[in-house]
Amino acid sequence: MLEPFLGDWLNFLIRWGHLVAGIAWIGTSFYFVALDFSLKTRGDLPEGVRGEAWEVHGGGFYHVQKYLSAPGSLPAHLTWFKWEAYLTWVSGFFLLAVVYYFNASANLIDPAVADLKPWQAIVISILSIVLGWVIYDGLCRSPLGRNTGALAAAVFVLILGFAYIFTHLFSGRGAFIHVGVVAGTMMAANVFMVIIPNQRKITAALIKGETPDARLGAIGKQRSLHNTYLTLPVLLMMVSNHFAMLTNAPNAWILVGLVFIGGAALRHFLVRHEVGDPLAKIAWTLPIIFAALGAAWWLSAAPLLSLDWANLLIRWGHMIAGIAWIGTSFYFVALDFSLRKEAGMPAGVGGEVWEVHGGGFYHVRKYLTAPETLPKDLIWFKWEAYLTWVTGFLLLVVLYYLQADSYLIDPNIMPLTQWQAVSISIGSFVIGWVLYTALCRSALGRNTRVLASLLFLMLLAFAWGYTHLFSGRGAFIHIGALIGTIMAANVFMVIIPNQRKITAALLKGEKPDPALGLIGKQRSLHNTYLTLPVLAMMISNHFPMVTDQSHAWAVAGLIIIGGGLARYFLVRTEVGDGQADLAWSLPLIGAALALALIITEPQKLLLFQGEVADAEALSIVQTRCAACHAEHPTDATIKTAPKGVHLETLADLKRYAAQINVQAVQNKAMPLGNRTGMLDEERAKLGTWIAKQ
């Protein structure tokens, strides 16, 4: 067991890093899949080029050409996409250790399923991860691997077999997360063990002037295709711990299978739609998607008309859209910093780069203004941002507006009515955008440092206001939603309109207003530095140490400072700045983290002076907590116990004692909005009882 405070902060920081790495990996994959399907062919393309695309992003014009094998003369500098996958897996495994290994008794083991000891559960976990890859890799290398349909069926049966085993050995949430980990390990190992090594062998052969083995490309393409179709199911597995209706359902392993069928079919529909297949050709996937998800809905442990399924599906869509948006942004920022200026480039080209991804070679050139002849087919990156905001707002409606009494309002902070809380929420987004854009357009907006300081103070003021109006988790999610609104509105209201004006002027043969590009670049820069803080806010509801304490607004400010500086450090490192020039940022990041640790450190509690019997502690929990945390909750808005945590017996109380101490004793985050009226004396008694366990 980790000390809860240390464990929670490790969980928070590793989860944050895992989210950033995962977005970079999967978002880049989304980008290249979409790019491949948008390539256009014409008669005068260089030899070996399959197609080309013209893209507009961040005020720049990008010309991309894809070579099916390799160019006639292989460039000396190649950009490889690998570290995103490696860091995603490493950070994911660390997160697995912190949440499920160090707290195995509470999170991984369920005595009602299998009475395992922690070391036994951990050994089973690690062996299953290794065994999953060995079996999967063996299937791909076997004669079965040459038949796409048969191999897909075999891999599905393999995943379903692991799901069955996990749901009969681990807790519900532990089982689902392990299915995701096994599939995610297959994906990362495909990159590490197959795709990158094969690409390097192909490159080495080309450098020697030899013809590379065609099988290397075919194998790499096969594994890349598997990663594409596993992506959506894995993402759902990774958020499954929010939904006990899935993880604690009877025959939950069948639900896993349905999710993989529905998720893979949905990915196929999206991929083939991007290719340009007519709807009639891919319509067969729609009944499969609806049948799989409909059957899962029917078999889940939640009432069919509850909001849980709306929450799940919108959250899933929000993740997919957000990964596509932020991942693409990460890609273009990294691309801009990897550009090289070579002799003999066309006029207006700021630099070029050669990239290797999925077995293909990509030649990318960036035009600082625009090419002499502007192409008619331009790819705009906008829908990812719009869909991220729309799905995020819908999720806010489902979780925080329709269930405001549970998640948004805390009478101990401010006794708001539902309509008051929702009105404040929506009004704050409008006011936030108006203030932000007014600052950017004012004379102050021309001074980068002054503007950055004022924007930080504005966000800090909103954080203070939110934490004095809403519940802890409601306040932090609103800070994230406000920042996300500013970022999406920057795209919708400024960046894309300015890019269209520039393009329209160029098409007319006119010189565009340079101010348009500068303004777009400014807003794009803001989006870059706000990305890491907004991601931290979006995972904050896991951590009452951050959201539910008296100076939560200050912690939010430190997250904005630390996250912004961390993004600055990463960006300038990619640019190639020397570490000595960036060293000043590291103490500031460390100081922000240290201050956050100091602020959130649990205060010494005044425990109950006297003995607290098991029966009394259990009675408190049954009275104050079991309305939600029961096999059959009695709370009107809770249909299944959150995260599958039941608090009905003494064994339950002992199993989840550490979590109860954090949530109900130290931070007073639970019960939600203190709807059951838990007294401070009862919290003190629980703290005394837990301290003696």
PDB file of C-alpha atoms in Angstrom, residues 285-393:
ATOM      1  CA  THR A 285     -21.324  -1.855 -40.552  1.00  0.00           C
ATOM      2  CA  LEU A 286     -24.148   0.251 -39.094  1.00  0.00           C
ATOM      3  CA  PRO A 287     -26.412  -2.661 -38.028  1.00  0.00           C
ATOM      4  CA  ILE A 288     -23.361  -4.327 -36.447  1.00  0.00           C
ATOM      5  CA  ILE A 289     -22.471  -1.169 -34.518  1.00  0.00           C
ATOM      6  CA  PHE A 290     -26.015  -0.608 -33.277  1.00  0.00           C
ATOM      7  CA  ALA A 291     -26.588  -4.306 -32.541  1.00  0.00           C
ATOM      8  CA  ALA A 292     -23.345  -4.609 -30.546  1.00  0.00           C
ATOM      9  CA  LEU A 293     -23.849  -1.432 -28.537  1.00  0.00           C
ATOM     10  CA  GLY A 294     -27.580  -2.141 -28.184  1.00  0.00           C
ATOM     11  CA  ALA A 295     -26.886  -5.613 -26.800  1.00  0.00           C
ATOM     12  CA  ALA A 296     -24.318  -4.151 -24.396  1.00  0.00           C
ATOM     13  CA  TRP A 297     -26.876  -1.566 -23.299  1.00  0.00           C
ATOM     14  CA  TRP A 298     -29.430  -4.330 -22.713  1.00  0.00           C
ATOM     15  CA  LEU A 299     -27.023  -6.558 -20.760  1.00  0.00           C
ATOM     16  CA  SER A 300     -25.481  -3.820 -18.622  1.00  0.00           C
ATOM     17  CA  ALA A 301     -26.218  -3.449 -14.936  1.00  0.00           C
ATOM     18  CA  ALA A 302     -27.843  -0.020 -15.404  1.00  0.00           C
ATOM     19  CA  PRO A 303     -31.533   0.681 -16.019  1.00  0.00           C
ATOM     20  CA  LEU A 304     -32.067   1.109 -19.739  1.00  0.00           C
ATOM     21  CA  LEU A 305     -33.290   4.706 -19.467  1.00  0.00           C
ATOM     22  CA  SER A 306     -30.581   5.953 -17.078  1.00  0.00           C
ATOM     23  CA  LEU A 307     -28.143   8.705 -18.049  1.00  0.00           C
ATOM     24  CA  ASP A 308     -25.158   6.374 -17.628  1.00  0.00           C
ATOM     25  CA  TRP A 309     -25.173   5.218 -21.227  1.00  0.00           C
ATOM     26  CA  ALA A 310     -25.488   8.766 -22.547  1.00  0.00           C
ATOM     27  CA  ASN A 311     -22.543   9.660 -20.301  1.00  0.00           C
ATOM     28  CA  LEU A 312     -20.487   6.733 -21.630  1.00  0.00           C
ATOM     29  CA  LEU A 313     -21.151   7.259 -25.345  1.00  0.00           C
ATOM     30  CA  ILE A 314     -20.670  11.032 -25.229  1.00  0.00           C
ATOM     31  CA  ARG A 315     -17.492  10.647 -23.127  1.00  0.00           C
ATOM     32  CA  TRP A 316     -16.179   8.116 -25.664  1.00  0.00           C
ATOM     33  CA  GLY A 317     -16.922  10.508 -28.525  1.00  0.00           C
ATOM     34  CA  HIS A 318     -15.383  13.416 -26.602  1.00  0.00           C
ATOM     35  CA  MET A 319     -12.180  11.433 -26.107  1.00  0.00           C
ATOM     36  CA  ILE A 320     -11.974  10.493 -29.790  1.00  0.00           C
ATOM     37  CA  ALA A 321     -12.576  14.063 -30.991  1.00  0.00           C
ATOM     38  CA  GLY A 322     -10.228  15.543 -28.373  1.00  0.00           C
ATOM     39  CA  ILE A 323      -7.437  13.137 -29.281  1.00  0.00           C
ATOM     40  CA  ALA A 324      -7.873  13.984 -32.967  1.00  0.00           C
ATOM     41  CA  TRP A 325      -7.776  17.733 -32.242  1.00  0.00           C
ATOM     42  CA  ILE A 326      -4.966  17.935 -29.703  1.00  0.00           C
ATOM     43  CA  GLY A 327      -3.006  15.094 -31.295  1.00  0.00           C
ATOM     44  CA  THR A 328      -3.032  16.896 -34.651  1.00  0.00           C
ATOM     45  CA  SER A 329      -1.931  20.088 -32.896  1.00  0.00           C
ATOM     46  CA  PHE A 330       0.942  18.208 -31.208  1.00  0.00           C
ATOM     47  CA  TYR A 331       1.922  16.784 -34.597  1.00  0.00           C
ATOM     48  CA  PHE A 332       2.072  20.153 -36.362  1.00  0.00           C
ATOM     49  CA  VAL A 333       3.983  21.823 -33.528  1.00  0.00           C
ATOM     50  CA  ALA A 334       6.575  19.018 -33.652  1.00  0.00           C
ATOM     51  CA  LEU A 335       6.589  19.150 -37.472  1.00  0.00           C
ATOM     52  CA  ASP A 336       7.313  22.878 -37.542  1.00  0.00           C
ATOM     53  CA  PHE A 337      10.283  22.382 -35.254  1.00  0.00           C
ATOM     54  CA  SER A 338      11.728  19.541 -37.329  1.00  0.00           C
ATOM     55  CA  LEU A 339      11.718  21.472 -40.623  1.00  0.00           C
ATOM     56  CA  ARG A 340      15.090  21.838 -42.339  1.00  0.00           C
ATOM     57  CA  LYS A 341      16.050  24.553 -44.778  1.00  0.00           C
ATOM     58  CA  GLU A 342      17.786  23.053 -47.802  1.00  0.00           C
ATOM     59  CA  ALA A 343      19.245  24.642 -50.936  1.00  0.00           C
ATOM     60  CA  GLY A 344      17.145  24.617 -54.073  1.00  0.00           C
ATOM     61  CA  MET A 345      13.739  24.792 -52.408  1.00  0.00           C
ATOM     62  CA  PRO A 346      10.852  26.542 -54.188  1.00  0.00           C
ATOM     63  CA  ALA A 347      10.252  30.198 -53.364  1.00  0.00           C
ATOM     64  CA  GLY A 348       8.354  30.743 -50.115  1.00  0.00           C
ATOM     65  CA  VAL A 349       9.202  27.360 -48.574  1.00  0.00           C
ATOM     66  CA  GLY A 350      10.313  27.717 -44.965  1.00  0.00           C
ATOM     67  CA  GLY A 351      11.626  24.179 -44.650  1.00  0.00           C
ATOM     68  CA  GLU A 352      11.015  20.521 -45.346  1.00  0.00           C
ATOM     69  CA  VAL A 353      11.059  17.209 -43.521  1.00  0.00           C
ATOM     70  CA  TRP A 354      11.006  13.524 -44.450  1.00  0.00           C
ATOM     71  CA  GLU A 355       8.824  11.328 -42.244  1.00  0.00           C
ATOM     72  CA  VAL A 356       8.320   7.567 -41.920  1.00  0.00           C
ATOM     73  CA  HIS A 357       4.971   6.271 -40.681  1.00  0.00           C
ATOM     74  CA  GLY A 358       3.057   3.034 -41.240  1.00  0.00           C
ATOM     75  CA  GLY A 359       5.520   1.811 -43.872  1.00  0.00           C
ATOM     76  CA  GLY A 360       5.236   4.950 -46.025  1.00  0.00           C
ATOM     77  CA  PHE A 361       7.663   7.833 -46.648  1.00  0.00           C
ATOM     78  CA  TYR A 362       6.246  11.358 -46.504  1.00  0.00           C
ATOM     79  CA  HIS A 363       7.874  14.488 -47.884  1.00  0.00           C
ATOM     80  CA  VAL A 364       6.462  17.634 -46.255  1.00  0.00           C
ATOM     81  CA  ARG A 365       7.204  21.228 -47.210  1.00  0.00           C
ATOM     82  CA  LYS A 366       5.873  24.244 -45.361  1.00  0.00           C
ATOM     83  CA  TYR A 367       5.168  27.505 -47.185  1.00  0.00           C
ATOM     84  CA  LEU A 368       5.458  30.506 -44.899  1.00  0.00           C
ATOM     85  CA  THR A 369       2.935  32.493 -46.903  1.00  0.00           C
ATOM     86  CA  ALA A 370       1.526  30.484 -49.807  1.00  0.00           C
ATOM     87  CA  PRO A 371       2.736  28.832 -53.011  1.00  0.00           C
ATOM     88  CA  GLU A 372       2.721  30.847 -56.212  1.00  0.00           C
ATOM     89  CA  THR A 373      -0.201  28.752 -57.468  1.00  0.00           C
ATOM     90  CA  LEU A 374      -2.659  27.966 -54.694  1.00  0.00           C
ATOM     91  CA  PRO A 375      -4.301  24.531 -55.095  1.00  0.00           C
ATOM     92  CA  LYS A 376      -8.082  24.174 -55.107  1.00  0.00           C
ATOM     93  CA  ASP A 377      -8.157  21.238 -52.685  1.00  0.00           C
ATOM     94  CA  LEU A 378      -7.109  22.421 -49.251  1.00  0.00           C
ATOM     95  CA  ILE A 379      -7.450  20.394 -46.050  1.00  0.00           C
ATOM     96  CA  TRP A 380      -8.610  22.478 -43.091  1.00  0.00           C
ATOM     97  CA  PHE A 381      -8.239  21.298 -39.511  1.00  0.00           C
ATOM     98  CA  LYS A 382     -11.332  22.540 -37.746  1.00  0.00           C
ATOM     99  CA  TRP A 383     -13.968  19.833 -37.239  1.00  0.00           C
ATOM    100  CA  GLU A 384     -11.827  18.100 -34.611  1.00  0.00           C
ATOM    101  CA  ALA A 385     -11.938  21.245 -32.465  1.00  0.00           C
ATOM    102  CA  TYR A 386     -15.645  21.841 -33.056  1.00  0.00           C
ATOM    103  CA  LEU A 387     -16.616  18.240 -32.249  1.00  0.00           C
ATOM    104  CA  THR A 388     -14.441  18.269 -29.126  1.00  0.00           C
ATOM    105  CA  TRP A 389     -16.280  21.319 -27.800  1.00  0.00           C
ATOM    106  CA  VAL A 390     -19.749  20.061 -28.783  1.00  0.00           C
ATOM    107  CA  THR A 391     -19.234  16.620 -27.197  1.00  0.00           C
ATOM    108  CA  GLY A 392     -17.649  18.240 -24.157  1.00  0.00           C
ATOM    109  CA  PHE A 393     -20.622  20.541 -23.692  1.00  0.00           C
TER     110      PHE A 393
END
